[in-house]
XYZ file of N, CA, C and O in Angstrom:
580
model
N -28.417 126.354 37.441
C -27.763 125.359 36.623
C -28.034 123.998 37.259
O -27.785 123.789 38.424
N -28.557 123.094 36.481
C -28.897 121.788 37.033
C -27.667 120.893 37.055
O -26.688 121.130 36.342
N -27.784 119.880 37.839
C -26.669 118.942 37.993
C -26.393 118.204 36.693
O -25.273 117.804 36.426
N -27.367 118.053 35.844
C -27.214 117.341 34.582
C -26.279 118.063 33.616
O -25.739 117.454 32.705
N -26.066 119.364 33.808
C -25.209 120.107 32.895
C -23.726 119.909 33.184
O -22.890 120.259 32.372
N -23.407 119.370 34.357
C -22.008 119.092 34.661
C -21.567 117.830 33.957
O -22.253 116.814 33.984
N -20.395 117.865 33.349
C -19.851 116.677 32.725
C -19.152 115.806 33.750
O -18.720 116.287 34.810
N -19.041 114.549 33.457
C -18.375 113.627 34.371
C -16.937 114.051 34.646
O -16.464 113.970 35.782
N -16.240 114.504 33.606
C -14.853 114.929 33.783
C -14.756 116.136 34.712
O -13.855 116.220 35.547
N -15.695 117.049 34.565
C -15.698 118.240 35.414
C -15.963 117.854 36.871
O -15.291 118.341 37.787
N -16.915 116.958 37.084
C -17.222 116.502 38.439
C -16.043 115.735 39.037
O -15.714 115.902 40.209
N -15.413 114.908 38.212
C -14.264 114.142 38.696
C -13.116 115.084 39.066
O -12.471 114.915 40.099
N -12.885 116.085 38.241
C -11.831 117.061 38.528
C -12.111 117.823 39.808
O -11.204 118.069 40.617
N -13.365 118.184 40.006
C -13.745 118.887 41.227
C -13.558 117.981 42.447
O -13.037 118.410 43.475
N -13.955 116.743 42.325
C -13.795 115.784 43.427
C -12.316 115.552 43.721
O -11.907 115.448 44.883
N -11.503 115.473 42.672
C -10.060 115.277 42.853
C -9.449 116.467 43.596
O -8.613 116.288 44.492
N -9.858 117.667 43.253
C -9.357 118.862 43.945
C -9.769 118.855 45.412
O -8.970 119.201 46.290
N -11.009 118.472 45.669
C -11.487 118.406 47.050
C -10.727 117.337 47.838
O -10.397 117.532 49.012
N -10.430 116.214 47.174
C -9.682 115.150 47.834
C -8.280 115.627 48.188
O -7.779 115.371 49.285
N -7.646 116.324 47.271
C -6.311 116.858 47.525
C -6.356 117.857 48.684
O -5.488 117.841 49.554
N -7.371 118.712 48.688
C -7.524 119.676 49.779
C -7.728 118.962 51.113
O -7.201 119.405 52.137
N -8.478 117.864 51.101
C -8.688 117.089 52.332
C -7.370 116.507 52.834
O -7.090 116.527 54.034
N -6.563 115.977 51.923
C -5.263 115.416 52.305
C -4.382 116.525 52.873
O -3.783 116.372 53.945
N -4.306 117.645 52.180
C -3.473 118.763 52.630
C -3.947 119.298 53.984
O -3.131 119.600 54.852
N -5.248 119.391 54.172
C -5.802 119.875 55.435
C -5.481 118.917 56.580
O -5.088 119.341 57.669
N -5.633 117.627 56.324
C -5.319 116.632 57.354
C -3.838 116.652 57.699
O -3.466 116.511 58.877
N -2.988 116.819 56.710
C -1.549 116.903 56.973
C -1.223 118.147 57.805
O -0.448 118.076 58.759
N -1.815 119.263 57.453
C -1.588 120.496 58.205
C -2.053 120.334 59.658
O -1.340 120.717 60.588
N -3.219 119.737 59.839
C -3.732 119.501 61.192
C -2.819 118.532 61.954
O -2.624 118.684 63.163
N -2.270 117.559 61.247
C -1.347 116.604 61.872
C -0.088 117.284 62.365
O 0.358 117.059 63.496
N 0.490 118.139 61.533
C 1.691 118.878 61.942
C 1.386 119.778 63.130
O 2.179 119.889 64.074
N 0.216 120.425 63.082
C -0.175 121.333 64.166
C -0.390 120.595 65.493
O -0.223 121.186 66.557
N -0.772 119.320 65.428
C -1.045 118.544 66.642
C 0.230 118.060 67.334
O 0.187 117.662 68.500
N 1.351 118.106 66.631
C 2.611 117.673 67.241
C 3.038 118.673 68.313
O 2.667 119.845 68.263
N 3.836 118.201 69.274
C 4.294 119.131 70.322
C 5.176 120.235 69.735
O 5.869 120.030 68.738
N 5.131 121.375 70.370
C 5.981 122.495 69.956
C 7.423 122.208 70.379
O 7.658 121.585 71.417
N 8.364 122.651 69.596
C 9.778 122.410 69.881
C 10.171 122.956 71.258
O 10.902 122.302 72.004
N 9.669 124.133 71.603
C 10.004 124.720 72.906
C 9.450 123.898 74.062
O 10.069 123.837 75.127
N 8.300 123.266 73.864
C 7.727 122.426 74.918
C 8.604 121.220 75.212
O 8.647 120.735 76.333
N 9.290 120.744 74.205
C 10.173 119.588 74.372
C 11.532 120.032 74.907
O 12.202 119.293 75.618
N 11.936 121.243 74.609
C 13.286 121.710 74.934
C 13.387 122.387 76.299
O 14.365 122.223 77.010
N 12.391 123.163 76.668
C 12.463 123.962 77.887
C 11.769 123.252 79.043
O 10.858 122.465 78.844
N 12.224 123.563 80.277
C 11.644 122.936 81.458
C 11.676 123.884 82.643
O 12.509 124.784 82.706
N 10.773 123.641 83.564
C 10.750 124.392 84.815
C 11.008 123.470 85.999
O 10.838 123.876 87.145
N 11.420 122.253 85.736
C 11.570 121.246 86.789
C 12.787 121.525 87.663
O 13.759 122.140 87.233
N 12.692 121.029 88.904
C 13.774 121.218 89.865
C 14.734 120.038 89.936
O 15.801 120.154 90.536
N 14.332 118.908 89.356
C 15.199 117.734 89.413
C 15.029 116.895 88.146
O 14.147 117.170 87.331
N 15.847 115.892 88.026
C 15.861 115.066 86.816
C 14.527 114.370 86.604
O 14.012 114.322 85.482
N 13.950 113.836 87.660
C 12.672 113.141 87.516
C 11.582 114.109 87.045
O 10.770 113.761 86.179
N 11.594 115.332 87.551
C 10.645 116.341 87.091
C 10.851 116.685 85.624
O 9.885 116.856 84.872
N 12.101 116.773 85.218
C 12.419 117.031 83.805
C 11.879 115.898 82.936
O 11.234 116.136 81.919
N 12.147 114.664 83.358
C 11.703 113.519 82.571
C 10.176 113.430 82.496
O 9.620 113.153 81.433
N 9.509 113.678 83.620
C 8.040 113.653 83.609
C 7.480 114.750 82.715
O 6.530 114.528 81.956
N 8.069 115.933 82.782
C 7.640 117.031 81.923
C 7.886 116.723 80.453
O 7.037 116.997 79.596
N 9.039 116.154 80.168
C 9.371 115.796 78.795
C 8.422 114.725 78.277
O 7.941 114.805 77.143
N 8.142 113.745 79.108
C 7.232 112.683 78.692
C 5.850 113.246 78.370
O 5.221 112.832 77.391
N 5.396 114.191 79.156
C 4.108 114.829 78.882
C 4.164 115.636 77.582
O 3.203 115.649 76.805
N 5.280 116.296 77.353
C 5.431 117.120 76.145
C 5.512 116.274 74.884
O 5.191 116.748 73.800
N 5.928 115.023 75.018
C 6.098 114.161 73.851
C 4.803 113.446 73.446
O 4.835 112.396 72.830
N 3.685 114.054 73.730
C 2.388 113.509 73.341
C 2.059 114.011 71.937
O 2.063 115.221 71.698
N 1.783 113.102 71.016
C 1.492 113.500 69.636
C 0.046 113.934 69.449
O -0.340 114.350 68.355
N -0.739 113.863 70.509
C -2.116 114.335 70.433
C -2.905 113.637 69.343
O -2.853 112.417 69.203
N -3.585 114.425 68.550
C -4.424 113.887 67.476
C -3.664 113.727 66.158
O -4.278 113.457 65.123
N -2.364 113.899 66.184
C -1.581 113.838 64.944
C -1.756 112.498 64.227
O -1.838 112.458 63.001
N -1.811 111.420 64.994
C -1.984 110.099 64.367
C -3.327 109.991 63.654
O -3.413 109.416 62.571
N -4.382 110.555 64.249
C -5.702 110.536 63.609
C -5.700 111.354 62.326
O -6.270 110.941 61.308
N -5.048 112.505 62.365
C -4.971 113.344 61.162
C -4.140 112.656 60.075
O -4.484 112.728 58.888
N -3.066 111.990 60.481
C -2.255 111.245 59.520
C -3.086 110.140 58.873
O -3.029 109.944 57.662
N -3.854 109.442 59.691
C -4.707 108.376 59.164
C -5.694 108.934 58.134
O -5.893 108.348 57.068
N -6.309 110.082 58.443
C -7.235 110.697 57.485
C -6.519 111.075 56.192
O -7.041 110.851 55.098
N -5.334 111.651 56.328
C -4.573 112.036 55.137
C -4.247 110.813 54.286
O -4.408 110.838 53.060
N -3.815 109.746 54.946
C -3.467 108.529 54.201
C -4.700 107.912 53.548
O -4.630 107.392 52.426
N -5.832 107.966 54.242
C -7.073 107.410 53.708
C -7.467 108.131 52.424
O -7.716 107.489 51.392
N -7.500 109.471 52.470
C -7.906 110.227 51.295
C -6.847 110.175 50.200
O -7.176 110.174 49.009
N -5.592 110.100 50.598
C -4.528 109.971 49.607
C -4.655 108.643 48.866
O -4.564 108.593 47.634
N -4.867 107.572 49.611
C -5.015 106.242 48.997
C -6.211 106.217 48.057
O -6.129 105.684 46.942
N -7.311 106.809 48.486
C -8.506 106.862 47.644
C -8.205 107.626 46.357
O -8.555 107.177 45.260
N -7.549 108.755 46.490
C -7.216 109.553 45.313
C -6.241 108.851 44.387
O -6.370 108.924 43.163
N -5.264 108.159 44.953
C -4.291 107.422 44.144
C -4.966 106.294 43.365
O -4.705 106.104 42.180
N -5.792 105.536 44.054
C -6.481 104.412 43.391
C -7.425 104.899 42.300
O -7.629 104.217 41.304
N -8.015 106.064 42.494
C -8.917 106.630 41.491
C -8.146 107.385 40.411
O -8.748 107.883 39.465
N -6.815 107.438 40.569
C -5.964 108.185 39.656
C -6.445 109.636 39.533
O -6.521 110.202 38.445
N -6.776 110.190 40.707
C -7.354 111.528 40.750
C -6.318 112.634 40.818
O -6.637 113.787 40.540
N -5.100 112.312 41.185
C -4.077 113.335 41.353
C -3.174 113.375 40.130
O -2.671 112.352 39.679
N -2.968 114.582 39.608
C -2.032 114.737 38.493
C -0.607 114.472 38.969
O 0.162 113.801 38.300
N -0.270 115.049 40.105
C 1.057 114.877 40.674
C 0.901 114.794 42.188
O 0.533 115.789 42.827
N 1.144 113.622 42.734
C 0.929 113.419 44.171
C 2.222 113.165 44.921
O 2.187 112.809 46.097
N 3.362 113.358 44.256
C 4.647 113.102 44.911
C 4.835 113.975 46.153
O 5.365 113.507 47.164
N 4.388 115.225 46.080
C 4.530 116.119 47.229
C 3.691 115.638 48.406
O 4.136 115.661 49.556
N 2.479 115.157 48.136
C 1.619 114.647 49.201
C 2.216 113.385 49.821
O 2.241 113.231 51.040
N 2.697 112.507 48.962
C 3.294 111.260 49.444
C 4.519 111.545 50.314
O 4.703 110.925 51.369
N 5.336 112.495 49.914
C 6.529 112.858 50.689
C 6.143 113.469 52.032
O 6.747 113.146 53.058
N 5.122 114.326 52.039
C 4.727 114.946 53.295
C 4.079 113.939 54.239
O 4.282 114.000 55.449
N 3.332 112.995 53.694
C 2.767 111.920 54.516
C 3.900 111.139 55.166
O 3.872 110.849 56.360
N 4.900 110.820 54.388
C 6.056 110.080 54.910
C 6.788 110.878 55.986
O 7.183 110.335 57.023
N 6.963 112.179 55.752
C 7.645 113.041 56.729
C 6.867 113.106 58.045
O 7.460 113.017 59.125
N 5.553 113.251 57.968
C 4.729 113.305 59.180
C 4.757 111.962 59.901
O 4.874 111.916 61.130
N 4.704 110.906 59.136
C 4.782 109.558 59.723
C 6.110 109.374 60.468
O 6.137 108.854 61.589
N 7.201 109.816 59.858
C 8.525 109.723 60.491
C 8.597 110.571 61.762
O 9.159 110.143 62.767
N 8.035 111.768 61.716
C 8.053 112.646 62.887
C 7.281 112.017 64.044
O 7.745 112.017 65.187
N 6.128 111.450 63.753
C 5.326 110.793 64.789
C 6.082 109.605 65.361
O 6.110 109.404 66.582
N 6.728 108.823 64.494
C 7.506 107.664 64.961
C 8.681 108.100 65.829
O 8.965 107.476 66.860
N 9.364 109.180 65.446
C 10.489 109.692 66.236
C 10.025 110.148 67.617
O 10.686 109.882 68.626
N 8.903 110.845 67.654
C 8.382 111.322 68.934
C 7.961 110.145 69.805
O 8.242 110.119 71.009
N 7.312 109.145 69.208
C 6.896 107.962 69.971
C 8.110 107.218 70.518
O 8.101 106.756 71.665
N 9.159 107.106 69.730
C 10.388 106.443 70.169
C 11.032 107.207 71.328
O 11.455 106.608 72.318
N 11.095 108.522 71.199
C 11.659 109.346 72.273
C 10.829 109.204 73.544
O 11.377 109.107 74.647
N 9.530 109.159 73.397
C 8.643 109.007 74.554
C 8.890 107.683 75.269
O 8.916 107.630 76.499
N 9.093 106.618 74.500
C 9.394 105.311 75.099
C 10.713 105.356 75.873
O 10.813 104.823 76.978
N 11.716 105.992 75.295
C 13.016 106.096 75.963
C 12.905 106.911 77.247
O 13.484 106.547 78.279
N 12.171 108.001 77.197
C 11.994 108.837 78.380
C 11.215 108.070 79.452
O 11.552 108.132 80.631
N 10.217 107.303 79.042
C 9.443 106.501 79.999
C 10.330 105.489 80.711
O 10.196 105.277 81.923
N 11.232 104.864 79.953
C 12.162 103.912 80.555
C 13.052 104.605 81.583
O 13.270 104.090 82.683
N 13.572 105.768 81.223
C 14.413 106.520 82.163
C 13.615 106.960 83.387
O 14.119 106.921 84.506
N 12.388 107.373 83.167
C 11.540 107.832 84.264
C 11.327 106.724 85.288
O 11.293 106.986 86.488
N 11.231 105.497 84.824
C 11.043 104.385 85.768
C 12.372 103.910 86.349
O 12.402 103.317 87.428
N 13.475 104.184 85.687
C 14.789 103.729 86.143
C 15.439 104.686 87.139
O 16.087 104.250 88.090
N 15.280 105.964 86.939
C 15.985 106.972 87.741
C 15.686 106.859 89.245
O 16.624 106.900 90.048
N 14.435 106.719 89.677
C 14.206 106.608 91.131
C 14.909 105.393 91.744
O 15.471 105.484 92.845
N 14.903 104.281 91.036
C 15.592 103.081 91.527
C 17.093 103.313 91.588
O 17.754 102.928 92.559
N 17.631 103.955 90.579
C 19.056 104.270 90.550
C 19.417 105.207 91.707
O 20.433 105.007 92.384
N 18.582 106.188 91.946
C 18.833 107.113 93.057
C 18.862 106.351 94.384
O 19.737 106.572 95.218
N 17.891 105.436 94.563
C 17.853 104.636 95.787
C 19.105 103.796 95.961
O 19.677 103.721 97.056
N 19.547 103.197 94.870
C 20.759 102.386 94.908
C 21.966 103.240 95.289
O 22.780 102.844 96.127
N 22.074 104.408 94.684
C 23.201 105.297 94.977
C 23.130 105.840 96.402
O 24.169 106.000 97.062
N 21.932 106.118 96.881
C 21.795 106.572 98.269
C 22.224 105.482 99.237
O 22.917 105.763 100.218
N 21.835 104.244 98.964
C 22.254 103.129 99.817
C 23.764 102.952 99.774
O 24.398 102.730 100.808
N 24.332 103.066 98.587
C 25.790 102.952 98.454
C 26.471 104.097 99.197
O 27.493 103.898 99.846
N 25.905 105.271 99.129
C 26.456 106.416 99.835
C 26.379 106.233 101.335
O 27.303 106.591 102.064
N 25.312 105.634 101.828
C 25.161 105.362 103.259
C 26.205 104.366 103.704
O 26.835 104.518 104.751
N 26.427 103.324 102.913
C 27.444 102.326 103.231
C 28.828 102.958 103.241
O 29.645 102.675 104.123
N 29.110 103.838 102.286
C 30.408 104.515 102.231
C 30.591 105.430 103.434
O 31.670 105.494 104.019
N 29.526 106.124 103.830
C 29.602 107.017 104.988
C 29.861 106.217 106.262
O 30.646 106.626 107.112
N 29.219 105.060 106.392
C 29.425 104.211 107.572
C 30.862 103.691 107.593
O 31.511 103.656 108.649
N 31.379 103.299 106.443
C 32.759 102.805 106.359
C 33.735 103.923 106.689
O 34.722 103.711 107.408
N 33.466 105.143 106.195
C 34.320 106.289 106.496
C 34.295 106.596 107.990
O 35.324 106.899 108.597
N 33.120 106.501 108.601
C 33.004 106.753 110.042
C 33.781 105.705 110.831
O 34.446 106.028 111.814
N 33.732 104.448 110.400
C 34.490 103.385 111.062
C 35.988 103.641 110.928
O 36.745 103.450 111.879
N 36.417 104.075 109.760
C 37.840 104.373 109.532
C 38.288 105.496 110.431
O 39.387 105.465 110.992
N 37.465 106.531 110.594
C 37.815 107.651 111.455
C 37.904 107.201 112.917
O 38.796 107.627 113.638
N 37.013 106.329 113.307
C 37.035 105.810 114.685
C 38.303 104.994 114.918
O 38.951 105.123 115.946
N 38.680 104.174 113.951
C 39.898 103.359 114.047
C 41.131 104.257 114.124
O 42.077 103.973 114.874
N 41.154 105.329 113.370
C 42.287 106.248 113.343
C 42.447 106.967 114.684
O 43.552 107.266 115.114
N 41.335 107.249 115.338
C 41.372 107.978 116.604
C 41.908 107.089 117.749
O 42.421 107.588 118.709
N 41.752 105.808 117.645
C 42.173 104.898 118.717
C 43.618 104.695 118.693
O 44.593 104.908 118.713
């Protein structure tokens, strides 16, 4: 069958289906690239800093942003070409993936801030504890006299 026997409408419909499949595939790959819930929830760390470092590593979205970009690119192309009969489901899933990536990025920023703050806080508390111990030792010496 030669290419000339295909009608424009048939070719457009086929292209629209392929575009939708590309969007759906990119969205699926985007979801798959996000961290697993257990990776974010469970830890093997012995201290808070280890937990935070592990969590920060787990909050990597990997290639999810690239897959989202591909999905949005093909979705936009399909929308402008009026290729989709009903694209509300695709638009909603794009929005959901975008929100998930933003939530993970926000959590990662918060964890990074804590990761840099905790060692300084520990040092401050250790110094305060040393001062308290010295004051307690002085009080005990005064009591003995």
